[in-house]
Coordinates of C-alpha atoms in Angstrom, one line a residue:
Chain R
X1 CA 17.3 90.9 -62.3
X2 CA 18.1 87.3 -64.1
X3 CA 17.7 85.3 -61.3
X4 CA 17.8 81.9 -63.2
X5 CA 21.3 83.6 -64.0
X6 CA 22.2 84.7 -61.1
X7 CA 21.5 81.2 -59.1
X8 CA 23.3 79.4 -62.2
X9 CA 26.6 82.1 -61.9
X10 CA 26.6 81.4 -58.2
X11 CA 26.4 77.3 -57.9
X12 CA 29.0 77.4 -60.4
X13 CA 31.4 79.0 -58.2
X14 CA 30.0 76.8 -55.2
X15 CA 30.3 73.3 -57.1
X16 CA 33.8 74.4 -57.6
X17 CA 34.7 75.1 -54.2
X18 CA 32.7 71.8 -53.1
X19 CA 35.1 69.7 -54.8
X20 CA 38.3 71.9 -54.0
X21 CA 37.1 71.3 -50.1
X22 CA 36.4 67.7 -50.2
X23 CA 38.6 65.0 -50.1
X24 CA 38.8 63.3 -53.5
X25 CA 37.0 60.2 -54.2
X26 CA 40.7 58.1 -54.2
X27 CA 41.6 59.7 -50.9
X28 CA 42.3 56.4 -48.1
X29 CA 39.6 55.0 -46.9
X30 CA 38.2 55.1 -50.6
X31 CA 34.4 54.1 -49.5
X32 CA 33.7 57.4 -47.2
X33 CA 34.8 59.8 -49.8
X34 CA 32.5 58.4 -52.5
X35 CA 30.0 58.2 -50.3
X36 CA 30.5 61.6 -48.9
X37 CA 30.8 63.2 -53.0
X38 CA 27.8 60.9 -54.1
X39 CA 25.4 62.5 -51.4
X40 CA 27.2 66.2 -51.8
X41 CA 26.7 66.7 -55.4
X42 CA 23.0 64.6 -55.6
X43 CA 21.8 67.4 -56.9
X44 CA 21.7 70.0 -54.3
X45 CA 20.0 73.3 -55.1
X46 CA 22.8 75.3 -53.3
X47 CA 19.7 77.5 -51.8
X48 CA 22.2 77.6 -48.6
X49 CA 25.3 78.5 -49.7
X50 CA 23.8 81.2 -52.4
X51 CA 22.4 82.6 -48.9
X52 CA 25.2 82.8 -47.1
X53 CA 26.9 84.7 -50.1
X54 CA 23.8 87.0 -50.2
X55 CA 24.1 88.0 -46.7
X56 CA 27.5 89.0 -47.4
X57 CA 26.7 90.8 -50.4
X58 CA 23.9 92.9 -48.8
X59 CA 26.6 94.3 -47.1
X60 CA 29.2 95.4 -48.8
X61 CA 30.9 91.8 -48.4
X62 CA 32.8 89.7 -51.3
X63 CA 31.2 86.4 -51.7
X64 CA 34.4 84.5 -53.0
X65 CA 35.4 85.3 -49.1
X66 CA 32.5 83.6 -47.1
X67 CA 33.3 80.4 -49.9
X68 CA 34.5 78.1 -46.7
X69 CA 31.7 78.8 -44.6
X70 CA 28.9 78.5 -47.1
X71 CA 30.0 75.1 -48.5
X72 CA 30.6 74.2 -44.7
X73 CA 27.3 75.1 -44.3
X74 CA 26.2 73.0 -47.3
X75 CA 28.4 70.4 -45.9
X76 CA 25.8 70.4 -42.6
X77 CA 22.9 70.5 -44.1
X78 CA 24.0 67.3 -46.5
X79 CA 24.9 65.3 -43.2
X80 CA 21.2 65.9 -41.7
X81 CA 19.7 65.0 -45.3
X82 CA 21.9 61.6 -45.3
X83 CA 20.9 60.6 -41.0
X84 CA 17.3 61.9 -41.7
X85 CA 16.9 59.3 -44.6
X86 CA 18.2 56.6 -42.3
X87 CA 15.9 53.4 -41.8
X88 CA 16.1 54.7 -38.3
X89 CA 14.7 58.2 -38.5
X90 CA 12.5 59.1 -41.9
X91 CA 13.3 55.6 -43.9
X92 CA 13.5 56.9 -47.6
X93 CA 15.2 54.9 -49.9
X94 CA 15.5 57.8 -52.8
X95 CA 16.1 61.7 -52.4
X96 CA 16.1 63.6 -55.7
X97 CA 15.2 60.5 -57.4
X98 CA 18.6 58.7 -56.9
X99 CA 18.8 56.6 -54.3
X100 CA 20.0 57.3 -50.6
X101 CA 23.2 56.8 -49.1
X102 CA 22.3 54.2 -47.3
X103 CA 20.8 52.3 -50.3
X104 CA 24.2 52.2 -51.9
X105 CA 26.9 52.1 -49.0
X106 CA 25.3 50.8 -46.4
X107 CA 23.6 52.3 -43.0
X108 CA 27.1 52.0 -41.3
X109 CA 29.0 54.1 -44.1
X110 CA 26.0 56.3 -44.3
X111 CA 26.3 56.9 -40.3
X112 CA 29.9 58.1 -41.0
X113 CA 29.6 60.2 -44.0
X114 CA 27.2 62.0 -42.0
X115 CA 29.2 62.4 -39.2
X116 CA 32.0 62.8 -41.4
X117 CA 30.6 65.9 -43.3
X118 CA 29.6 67.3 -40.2
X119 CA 32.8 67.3 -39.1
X120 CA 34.5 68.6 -42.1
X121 CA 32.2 71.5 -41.9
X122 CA 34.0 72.9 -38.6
X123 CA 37.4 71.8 -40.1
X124 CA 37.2 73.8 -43.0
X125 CA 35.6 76.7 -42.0
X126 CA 38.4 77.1 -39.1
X127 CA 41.0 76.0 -41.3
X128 CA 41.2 78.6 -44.0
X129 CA 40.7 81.7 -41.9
X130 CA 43.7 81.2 -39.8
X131 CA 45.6 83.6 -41.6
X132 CA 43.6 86.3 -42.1
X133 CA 42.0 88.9 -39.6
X134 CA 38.9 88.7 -37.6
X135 CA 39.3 85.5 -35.9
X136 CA 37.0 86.7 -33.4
X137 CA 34.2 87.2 -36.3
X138 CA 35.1 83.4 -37.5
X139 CA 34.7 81.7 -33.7
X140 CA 31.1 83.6 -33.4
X141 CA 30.4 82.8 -36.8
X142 CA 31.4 79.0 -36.0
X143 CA 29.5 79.1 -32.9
X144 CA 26.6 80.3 -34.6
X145 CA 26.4 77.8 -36.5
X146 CA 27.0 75.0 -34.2
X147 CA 24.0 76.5 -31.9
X148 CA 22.1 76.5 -35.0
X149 CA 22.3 72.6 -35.8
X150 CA 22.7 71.5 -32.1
X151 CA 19.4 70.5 -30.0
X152 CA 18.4 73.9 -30.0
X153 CA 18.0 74.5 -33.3
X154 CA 18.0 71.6 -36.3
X155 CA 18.4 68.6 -34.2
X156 CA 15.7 70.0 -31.5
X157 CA 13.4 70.4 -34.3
X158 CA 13.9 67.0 -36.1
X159 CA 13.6 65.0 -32.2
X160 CA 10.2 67.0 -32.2
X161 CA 9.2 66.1 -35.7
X162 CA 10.1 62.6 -34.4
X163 CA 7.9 62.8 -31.5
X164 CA 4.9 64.1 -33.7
X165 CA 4.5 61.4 -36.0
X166 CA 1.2 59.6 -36.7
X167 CA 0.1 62.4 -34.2
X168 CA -2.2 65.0 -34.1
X169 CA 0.1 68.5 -33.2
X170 CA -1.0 71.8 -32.3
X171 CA 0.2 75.2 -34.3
X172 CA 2.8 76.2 -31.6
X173 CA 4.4 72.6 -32.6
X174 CA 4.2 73.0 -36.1
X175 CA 5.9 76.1 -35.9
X176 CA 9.0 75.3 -33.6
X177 CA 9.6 71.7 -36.0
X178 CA 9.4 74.0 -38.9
X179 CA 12.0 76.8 -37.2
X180 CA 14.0 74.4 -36.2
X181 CA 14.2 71.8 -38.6
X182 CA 15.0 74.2 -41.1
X183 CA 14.6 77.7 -40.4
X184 CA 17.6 78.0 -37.9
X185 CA 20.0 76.7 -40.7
X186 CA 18.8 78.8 -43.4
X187 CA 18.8 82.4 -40.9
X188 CA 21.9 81.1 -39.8
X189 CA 23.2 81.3 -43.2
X190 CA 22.5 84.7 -44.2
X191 CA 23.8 85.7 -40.9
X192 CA 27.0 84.5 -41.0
X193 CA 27.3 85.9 -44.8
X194 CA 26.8 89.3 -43.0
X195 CA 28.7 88.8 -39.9
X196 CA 32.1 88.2 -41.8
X197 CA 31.6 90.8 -44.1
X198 CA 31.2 93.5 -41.1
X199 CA 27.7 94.2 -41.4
X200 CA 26.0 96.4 -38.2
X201 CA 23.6 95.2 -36.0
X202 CA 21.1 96.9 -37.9
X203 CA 21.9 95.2 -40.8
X204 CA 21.9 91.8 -38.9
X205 CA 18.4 93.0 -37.4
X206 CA 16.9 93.5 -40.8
X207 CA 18.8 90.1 -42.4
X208 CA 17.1 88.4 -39.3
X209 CA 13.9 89.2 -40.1
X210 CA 14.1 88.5 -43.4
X211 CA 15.4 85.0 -43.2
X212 CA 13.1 84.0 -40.3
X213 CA 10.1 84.7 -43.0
X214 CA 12.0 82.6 -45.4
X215 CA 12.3 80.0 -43.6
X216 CA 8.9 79.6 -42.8
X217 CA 7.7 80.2 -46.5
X218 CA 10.2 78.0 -47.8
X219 CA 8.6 74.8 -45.4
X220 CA 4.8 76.0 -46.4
X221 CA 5.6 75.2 -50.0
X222 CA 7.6 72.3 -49.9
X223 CA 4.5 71.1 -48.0
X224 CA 2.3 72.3 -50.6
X225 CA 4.3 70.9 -53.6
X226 CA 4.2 67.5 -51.5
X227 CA 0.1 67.4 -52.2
X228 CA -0.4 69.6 -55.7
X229 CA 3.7 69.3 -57.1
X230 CA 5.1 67.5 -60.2
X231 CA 6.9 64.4 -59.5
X232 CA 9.0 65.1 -62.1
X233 CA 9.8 68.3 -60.6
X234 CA 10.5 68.0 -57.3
X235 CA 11.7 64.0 -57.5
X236 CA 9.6 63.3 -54.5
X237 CA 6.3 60.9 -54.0
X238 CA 3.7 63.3 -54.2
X239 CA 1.5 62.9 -50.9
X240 CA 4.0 60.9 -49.2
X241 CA 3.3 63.8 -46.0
X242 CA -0.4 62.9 -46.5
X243 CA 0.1 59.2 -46.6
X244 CA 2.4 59.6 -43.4
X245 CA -0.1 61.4 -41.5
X246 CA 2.5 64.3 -41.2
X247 CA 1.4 67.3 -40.0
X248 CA 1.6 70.3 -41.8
X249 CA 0.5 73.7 -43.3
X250 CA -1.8 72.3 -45.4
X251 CA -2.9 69.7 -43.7
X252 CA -3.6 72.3 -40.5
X253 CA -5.1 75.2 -41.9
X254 CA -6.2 73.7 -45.4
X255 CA -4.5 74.2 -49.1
X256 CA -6.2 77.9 -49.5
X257 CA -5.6 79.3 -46.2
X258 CA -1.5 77.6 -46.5
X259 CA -1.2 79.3 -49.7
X260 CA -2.5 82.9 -48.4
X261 CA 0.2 82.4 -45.6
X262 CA 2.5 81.9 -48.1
X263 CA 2.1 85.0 -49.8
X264 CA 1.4 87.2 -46.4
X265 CA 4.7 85.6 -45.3
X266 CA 6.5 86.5 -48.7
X267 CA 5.3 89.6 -48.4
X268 CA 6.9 90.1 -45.4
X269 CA 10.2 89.4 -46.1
X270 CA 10.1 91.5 -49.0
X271 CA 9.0 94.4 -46.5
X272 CA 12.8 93.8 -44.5
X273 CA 14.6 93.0 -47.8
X274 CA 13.2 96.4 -48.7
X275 CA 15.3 98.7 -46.1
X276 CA 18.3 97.2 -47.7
X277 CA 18.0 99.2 -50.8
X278 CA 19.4 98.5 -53.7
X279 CA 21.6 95.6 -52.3
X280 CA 18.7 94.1 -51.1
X281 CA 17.4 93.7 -54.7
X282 CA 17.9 89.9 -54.8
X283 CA 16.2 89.3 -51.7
X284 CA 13.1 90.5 -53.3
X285 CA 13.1 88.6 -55.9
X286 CA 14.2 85.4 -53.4
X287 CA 11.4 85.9 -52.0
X288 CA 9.5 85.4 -54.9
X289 CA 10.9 82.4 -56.0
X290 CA 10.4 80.8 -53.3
X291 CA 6.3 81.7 -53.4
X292 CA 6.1 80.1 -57.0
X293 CA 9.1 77.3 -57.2
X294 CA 7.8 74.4 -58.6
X295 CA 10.6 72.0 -57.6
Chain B
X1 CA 53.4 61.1 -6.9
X2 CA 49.5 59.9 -6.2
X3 CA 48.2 59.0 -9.5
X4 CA 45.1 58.1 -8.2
X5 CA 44.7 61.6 -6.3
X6 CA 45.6 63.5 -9.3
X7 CA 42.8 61.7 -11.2
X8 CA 40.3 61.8 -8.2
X9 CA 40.8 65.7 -8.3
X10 CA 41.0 66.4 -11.7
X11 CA 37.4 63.9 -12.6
X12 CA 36.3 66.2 -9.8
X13 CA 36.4 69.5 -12.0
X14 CA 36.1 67.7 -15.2
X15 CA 32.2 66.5 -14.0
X16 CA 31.2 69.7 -12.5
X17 CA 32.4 71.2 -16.1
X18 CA 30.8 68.7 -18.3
X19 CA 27.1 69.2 -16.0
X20 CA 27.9 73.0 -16.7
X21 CA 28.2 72.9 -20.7
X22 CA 25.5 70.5 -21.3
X23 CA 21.7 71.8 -21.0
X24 CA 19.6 70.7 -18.4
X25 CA 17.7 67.1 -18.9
X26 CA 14.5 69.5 -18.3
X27 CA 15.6 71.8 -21.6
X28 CA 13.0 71.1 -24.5
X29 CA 13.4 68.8 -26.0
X30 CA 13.8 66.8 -23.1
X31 CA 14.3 63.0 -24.1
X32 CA 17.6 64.3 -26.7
X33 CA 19.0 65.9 -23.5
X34 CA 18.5 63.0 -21.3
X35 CA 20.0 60.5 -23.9
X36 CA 23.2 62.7 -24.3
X37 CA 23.4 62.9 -20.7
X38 CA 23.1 59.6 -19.9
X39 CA 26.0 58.6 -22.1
X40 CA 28.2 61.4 -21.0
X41 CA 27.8 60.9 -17.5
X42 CA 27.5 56.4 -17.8
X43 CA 31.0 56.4 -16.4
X44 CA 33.7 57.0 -18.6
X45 CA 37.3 57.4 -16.7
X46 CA 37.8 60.7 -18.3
X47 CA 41.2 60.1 -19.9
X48 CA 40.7 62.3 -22.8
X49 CA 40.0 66.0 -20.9
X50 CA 42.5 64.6 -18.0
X51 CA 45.2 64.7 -21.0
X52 CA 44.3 68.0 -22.6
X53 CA 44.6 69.4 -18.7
X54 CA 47.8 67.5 -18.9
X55 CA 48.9 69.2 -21.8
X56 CA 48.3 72.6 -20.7
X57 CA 50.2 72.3 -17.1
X58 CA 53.2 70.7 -19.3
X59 CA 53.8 73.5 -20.2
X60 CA 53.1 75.6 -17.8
X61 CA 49.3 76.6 -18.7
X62 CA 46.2 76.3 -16.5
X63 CA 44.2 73.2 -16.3
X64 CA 41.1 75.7 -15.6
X65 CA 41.4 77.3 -18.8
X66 CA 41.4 74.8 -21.2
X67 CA 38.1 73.4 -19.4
X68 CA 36.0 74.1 -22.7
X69 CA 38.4 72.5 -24.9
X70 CA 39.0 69.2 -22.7
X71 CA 34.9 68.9 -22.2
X72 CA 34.7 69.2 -25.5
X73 CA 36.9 66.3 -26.5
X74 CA 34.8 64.6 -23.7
X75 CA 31.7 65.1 -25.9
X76 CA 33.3 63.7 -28.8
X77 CA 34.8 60.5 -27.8
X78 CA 31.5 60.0 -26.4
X79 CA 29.8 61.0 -29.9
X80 CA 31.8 58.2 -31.4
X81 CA 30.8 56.0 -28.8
X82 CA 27.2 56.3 -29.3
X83 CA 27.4 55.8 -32.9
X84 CA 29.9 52.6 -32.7
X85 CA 27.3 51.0 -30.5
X86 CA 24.3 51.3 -33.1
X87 CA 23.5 48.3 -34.7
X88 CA 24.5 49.2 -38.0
X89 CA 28.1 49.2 -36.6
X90 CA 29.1 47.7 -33.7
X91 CA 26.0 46.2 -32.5
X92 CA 26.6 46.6 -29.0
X93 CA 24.1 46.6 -26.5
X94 CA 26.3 46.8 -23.3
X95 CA 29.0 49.3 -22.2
X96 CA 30.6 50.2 -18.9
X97 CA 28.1 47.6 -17.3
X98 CA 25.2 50.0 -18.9
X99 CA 22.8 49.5 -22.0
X100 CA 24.1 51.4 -24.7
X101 CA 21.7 54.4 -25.8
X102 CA 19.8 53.0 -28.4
X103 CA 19.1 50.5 -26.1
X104 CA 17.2 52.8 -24.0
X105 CA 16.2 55.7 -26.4
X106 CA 15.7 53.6 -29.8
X107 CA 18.1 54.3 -32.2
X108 CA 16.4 57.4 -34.1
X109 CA 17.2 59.5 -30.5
X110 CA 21.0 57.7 -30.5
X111 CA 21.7 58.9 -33.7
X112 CA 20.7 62.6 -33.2
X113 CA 22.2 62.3 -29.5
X114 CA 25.4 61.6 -31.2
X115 CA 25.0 64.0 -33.8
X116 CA 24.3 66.5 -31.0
X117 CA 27.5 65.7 -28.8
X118 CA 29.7 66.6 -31.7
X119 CA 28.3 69.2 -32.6
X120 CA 27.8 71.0 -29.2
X121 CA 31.7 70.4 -28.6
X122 CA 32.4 72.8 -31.4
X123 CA 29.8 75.1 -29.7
X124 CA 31.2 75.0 -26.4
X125 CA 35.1 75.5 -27.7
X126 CA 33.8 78.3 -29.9
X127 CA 31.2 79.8 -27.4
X128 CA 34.0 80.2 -24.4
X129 CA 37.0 81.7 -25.7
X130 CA 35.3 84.5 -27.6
X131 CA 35.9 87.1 -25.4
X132 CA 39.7 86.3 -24.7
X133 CA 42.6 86.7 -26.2
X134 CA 44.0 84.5 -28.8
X135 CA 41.0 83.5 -31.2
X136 CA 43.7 82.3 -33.7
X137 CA 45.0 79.7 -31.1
X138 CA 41.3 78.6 -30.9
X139 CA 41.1 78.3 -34.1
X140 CA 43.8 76.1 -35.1
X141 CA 42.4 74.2 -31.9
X142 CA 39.0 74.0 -33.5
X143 CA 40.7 72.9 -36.8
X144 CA 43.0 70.5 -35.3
X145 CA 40.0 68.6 -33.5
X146 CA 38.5 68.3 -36.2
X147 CA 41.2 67.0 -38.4
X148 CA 41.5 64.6 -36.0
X149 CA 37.9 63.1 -35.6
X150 CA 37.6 63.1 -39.6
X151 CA 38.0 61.2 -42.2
X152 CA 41.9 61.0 -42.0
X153 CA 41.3 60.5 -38.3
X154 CA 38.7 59.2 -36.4
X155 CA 36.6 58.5 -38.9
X156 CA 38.5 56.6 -41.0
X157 CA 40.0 54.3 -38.3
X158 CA 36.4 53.2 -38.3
X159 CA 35.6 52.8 -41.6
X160 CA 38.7 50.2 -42.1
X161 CA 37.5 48.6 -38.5
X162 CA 34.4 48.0 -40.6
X163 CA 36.0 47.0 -43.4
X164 CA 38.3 44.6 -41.7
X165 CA 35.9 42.9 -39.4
X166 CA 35.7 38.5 -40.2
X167 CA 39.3 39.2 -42.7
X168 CA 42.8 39.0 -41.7
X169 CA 44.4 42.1 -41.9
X170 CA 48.4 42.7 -41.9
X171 CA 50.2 45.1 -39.4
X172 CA 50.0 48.0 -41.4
X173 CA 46.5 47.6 -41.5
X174 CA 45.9 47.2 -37.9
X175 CA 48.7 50.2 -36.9
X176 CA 46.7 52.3 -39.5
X177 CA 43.4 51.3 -37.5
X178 CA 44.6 52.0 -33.9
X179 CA 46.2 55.5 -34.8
X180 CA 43.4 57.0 -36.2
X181 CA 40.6 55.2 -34.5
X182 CA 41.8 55.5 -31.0
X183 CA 45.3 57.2 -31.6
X184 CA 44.4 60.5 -33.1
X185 CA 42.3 62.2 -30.5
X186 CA 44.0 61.1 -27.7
X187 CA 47.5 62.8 -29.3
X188 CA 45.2 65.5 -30.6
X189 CA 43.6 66.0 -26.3
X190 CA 46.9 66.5 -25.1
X191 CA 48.0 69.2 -28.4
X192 CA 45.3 71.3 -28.0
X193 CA 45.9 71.9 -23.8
X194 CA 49.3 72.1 -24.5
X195 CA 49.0 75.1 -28.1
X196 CA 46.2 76.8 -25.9
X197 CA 49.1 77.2 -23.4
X198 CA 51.7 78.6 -25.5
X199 CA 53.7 75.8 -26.0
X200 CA 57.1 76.0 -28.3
X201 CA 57.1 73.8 -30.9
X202 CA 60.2 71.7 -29.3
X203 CA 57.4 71.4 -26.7
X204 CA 55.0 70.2 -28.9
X205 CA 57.2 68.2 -30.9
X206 CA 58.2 66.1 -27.7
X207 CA 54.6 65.9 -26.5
X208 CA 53.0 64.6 -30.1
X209 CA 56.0 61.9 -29.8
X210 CA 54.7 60.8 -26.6
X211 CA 51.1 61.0 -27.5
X212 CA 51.6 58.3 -30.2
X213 CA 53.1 55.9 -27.7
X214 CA 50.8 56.0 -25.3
X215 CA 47.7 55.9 -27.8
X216 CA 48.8 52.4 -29.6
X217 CA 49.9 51.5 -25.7
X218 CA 46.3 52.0 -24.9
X219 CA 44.9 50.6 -27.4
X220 CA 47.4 47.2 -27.2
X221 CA 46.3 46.6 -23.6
X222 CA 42.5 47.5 -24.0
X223 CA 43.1 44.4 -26.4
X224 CA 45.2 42.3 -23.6
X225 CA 42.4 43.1 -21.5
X226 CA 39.9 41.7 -23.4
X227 CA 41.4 38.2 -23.3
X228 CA 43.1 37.9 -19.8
X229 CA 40.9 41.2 -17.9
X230 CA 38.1 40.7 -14.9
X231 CA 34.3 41.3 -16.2
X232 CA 33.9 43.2 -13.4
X233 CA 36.9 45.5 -13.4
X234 CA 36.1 46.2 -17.4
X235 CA 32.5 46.2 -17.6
X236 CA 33.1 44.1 -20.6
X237 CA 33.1 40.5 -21.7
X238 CA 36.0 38.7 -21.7
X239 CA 36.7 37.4 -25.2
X240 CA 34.6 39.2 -27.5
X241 CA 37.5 40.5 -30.2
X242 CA 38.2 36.4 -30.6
X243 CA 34.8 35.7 -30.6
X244 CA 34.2 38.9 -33.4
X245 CA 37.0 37.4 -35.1
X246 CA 38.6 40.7 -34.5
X247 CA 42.4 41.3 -35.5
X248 CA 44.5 42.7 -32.9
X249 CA 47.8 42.8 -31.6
X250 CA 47.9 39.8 -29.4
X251 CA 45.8 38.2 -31.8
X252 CA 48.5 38.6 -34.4
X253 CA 51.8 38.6 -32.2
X254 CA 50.9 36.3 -29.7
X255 CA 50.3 37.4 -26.1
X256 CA 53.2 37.6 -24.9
X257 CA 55.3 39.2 -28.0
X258 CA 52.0 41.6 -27.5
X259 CA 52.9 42.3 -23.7
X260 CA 56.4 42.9 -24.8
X261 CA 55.2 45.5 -27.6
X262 CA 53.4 47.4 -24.5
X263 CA 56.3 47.9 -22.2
X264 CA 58.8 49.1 -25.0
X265 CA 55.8 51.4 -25.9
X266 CA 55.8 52.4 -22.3
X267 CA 59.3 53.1 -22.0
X268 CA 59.5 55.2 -25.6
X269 CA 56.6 57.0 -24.6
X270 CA 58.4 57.9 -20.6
X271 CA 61.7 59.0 -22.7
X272 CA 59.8 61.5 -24.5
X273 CA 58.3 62.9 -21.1
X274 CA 61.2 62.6 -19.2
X275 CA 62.6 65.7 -22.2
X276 CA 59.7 67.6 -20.2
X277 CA 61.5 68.0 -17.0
X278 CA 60.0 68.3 -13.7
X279 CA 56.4 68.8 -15.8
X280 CA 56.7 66.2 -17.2
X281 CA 56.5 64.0 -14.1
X282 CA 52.6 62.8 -14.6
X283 CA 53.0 61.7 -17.9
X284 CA 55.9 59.3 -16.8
X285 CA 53.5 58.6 -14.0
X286 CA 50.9 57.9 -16.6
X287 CA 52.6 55.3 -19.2
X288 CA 52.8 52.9 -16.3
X289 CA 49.8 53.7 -15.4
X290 CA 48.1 52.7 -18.7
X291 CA 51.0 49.2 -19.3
X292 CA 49.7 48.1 -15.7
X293 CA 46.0 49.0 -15.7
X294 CA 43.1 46.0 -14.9
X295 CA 40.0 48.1 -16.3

């Protein structure tokens, strides 16, 4: 499997949607559409939305049919990128080495295009499957989703990471910001890829599993490539978690033990992606990328 | 017909609702549920959920039934609230009498509380009507809400507010600002009661064109209010939209012309209702109630 193929195939089917589901950049009021298109297409890696049409092909699904709800979840997780970067929460001035919204329109535009993409998420996801069948499958898959951003999931885990700065945190604390924050989303994603496209509660079960080590593994090394990655790479300050007194993997159990996590964690997922059979092919090889990404 | 009765009851189910679809303040973590609590519950007259109950029993729904839905609106207007307040917009540090939430929580908590309130409404619409019958009705609900708190709603009656602040604007300008700002969720609250109820589209029709009267009417004397209303009945200072150099209606008719505007408004909006019938006795009830209202 190509997967540098197979990622680029997929985006370009997502950037197109993107665009077809957002207002364009002359739509009235002007200054919240560019600002909601500059921080959308920043330079996303997509990992969402390519999840969200995995889950649905691990089941039998089409993924030109879950197109809404992954760029609605794409939509979400854009919105908590642009009010985490806020003076007022995280304070970063540039995310994949452009500046943030703020920077350029303002914290009061960048307050609404947040808001704003959040709110488009809901909009388009309920607005183009009003026709077909399985409403039912598209109000759990919408409440899913809102669960998973709400203070129970992504917004619980960012008040916590909040809460913990400049501290010193236990494991247990680590590990619910880390869920949270951005495990729920990215579980979430799969899930819903596999709810709309039928798949049985087995499936779900094993999907589950999968994405929860994901999730996990996918934080470790973005904490990892925050001490030993290539600014030119990621586009981040390398240390910046360091230099916050953030805690983290690394910073917890040390680089060595962090990066033997990793792998035990990788090759967990693999283990679940591994009932799947041979639909479950690109999960294995996820998996992998996301042990050994360098950006 | 006792107006104030009718309100009395309905506030009565509409706070026992809103305690029952917001977690505890002791649900981790605690200080995001206690600031979206203490905004929801800081005294808000409830106008929004009173209207989508209003729109059910128009038409011969349930005001029980569309409980999720009008909370959920509740959530919302006071999402928007929250976020207007925060210095990088409104810069408010008073409402209803009471410290606005980043007064208490910081801003970092009033941004995510926000976030949080908008997003739980789409959880509890989504979450409630799941077993039921009629998931495409909550659907087009879900879609309509959300059309109507975007960026060709809501959100972009804020972003021209912004824009317009110190500069004088023309009537167009200021219409477009009050329908979409104000206007478009309180047309949208009394909709949705009314589509999860059934309604024909003659009933609809009649209902939208009453919305849109009262929602400029409210908005008209909210702006009378400021200049010629009692502190203590409003909770707010008298004064502030001259002092903000803020265009409004009787800042750019005059007061009385401005008056005038409000009672043909008032009358439009009872011609619709009186197409209604027998049902539509409250909402006759409630045009006056909104041209002759001190707070």
């Amino acid at each position: 499997m190509d997967l540098k193929q197979y990622f680029r195939e997929r985006r370009d089917i997502i950037e197109k949607a993107l665009d077809k589901f957002l207002p364009p950049e002359s739509e009235y009021p002007e200054i919240i559409h560019k600002a909601i298109r500059y921080s959308v297409f920043a330079g996303g890696k997509r990992l969402r939305p390519i999840l969200v049409m995995a889950g649905a092909e691990a089941v039998g699904g089409s993924i030109h049919d879950v197109l809404p709800i992954a760029c609605g979840i794409e939509f979400i997780h854009t919105y908590s990128l642009i009010h985490d970067d806020l003076p007022a929460l995280d304070n970063d001035d540039f995310r994949r080495g452009k500046p943030t919204n703020h920077k350029v329109f303002g914290e009061d535009i960048a307050i609404l295009a947040g808001d704003a993409l959040l709110t488009l998420a809901f909009e388009v996801i309920s607005g183009h499957y009003n026709r077909s069948k399985g409403f039912d499958k598209v109000l759990r898959i919408i409440n899913e989703i809102a669960r998973a951003c709400g203070t129970m999931g992504m917004i619980g885990g960012q008040v916590i990471d909040l809460e913990s700065e400049g501290r010193e945190i236990d494991f247990k604390t680590l590990d619910y910001i880390h869920n949270h924050k951005t495990g729920a989303l990215i579980t979430t994603s799969i899930r819903v890829g596999a709810i709309y496209s039928d798949a049985t509660e087995n499936q779900l079960e094993i999907l589950t599993g999968y994405a929860e080590k994901i999730g996990l593994l996918y934080q470790i090394v973005d904490d990892l490539l925050d001490i030993k990655g290539d600014i030119k790479k990621t586009g981040k300050s390398v240390g910046s978690d360091i230099k916050n007194n953030k805690s983290t993997y690394p910073a917890i159990y040390g680089l060595e033990k962090a990066q033997q996590i990793a792998c035990i964690l990788a090759g967990e997922a693999k283990d679940y992606a591994s009932n799947l059979g041979e639909k479950g092919k690109f999960f294995i090889h996820f998996a992998d990328y996301l042990l050994t990404r360098e950006s």
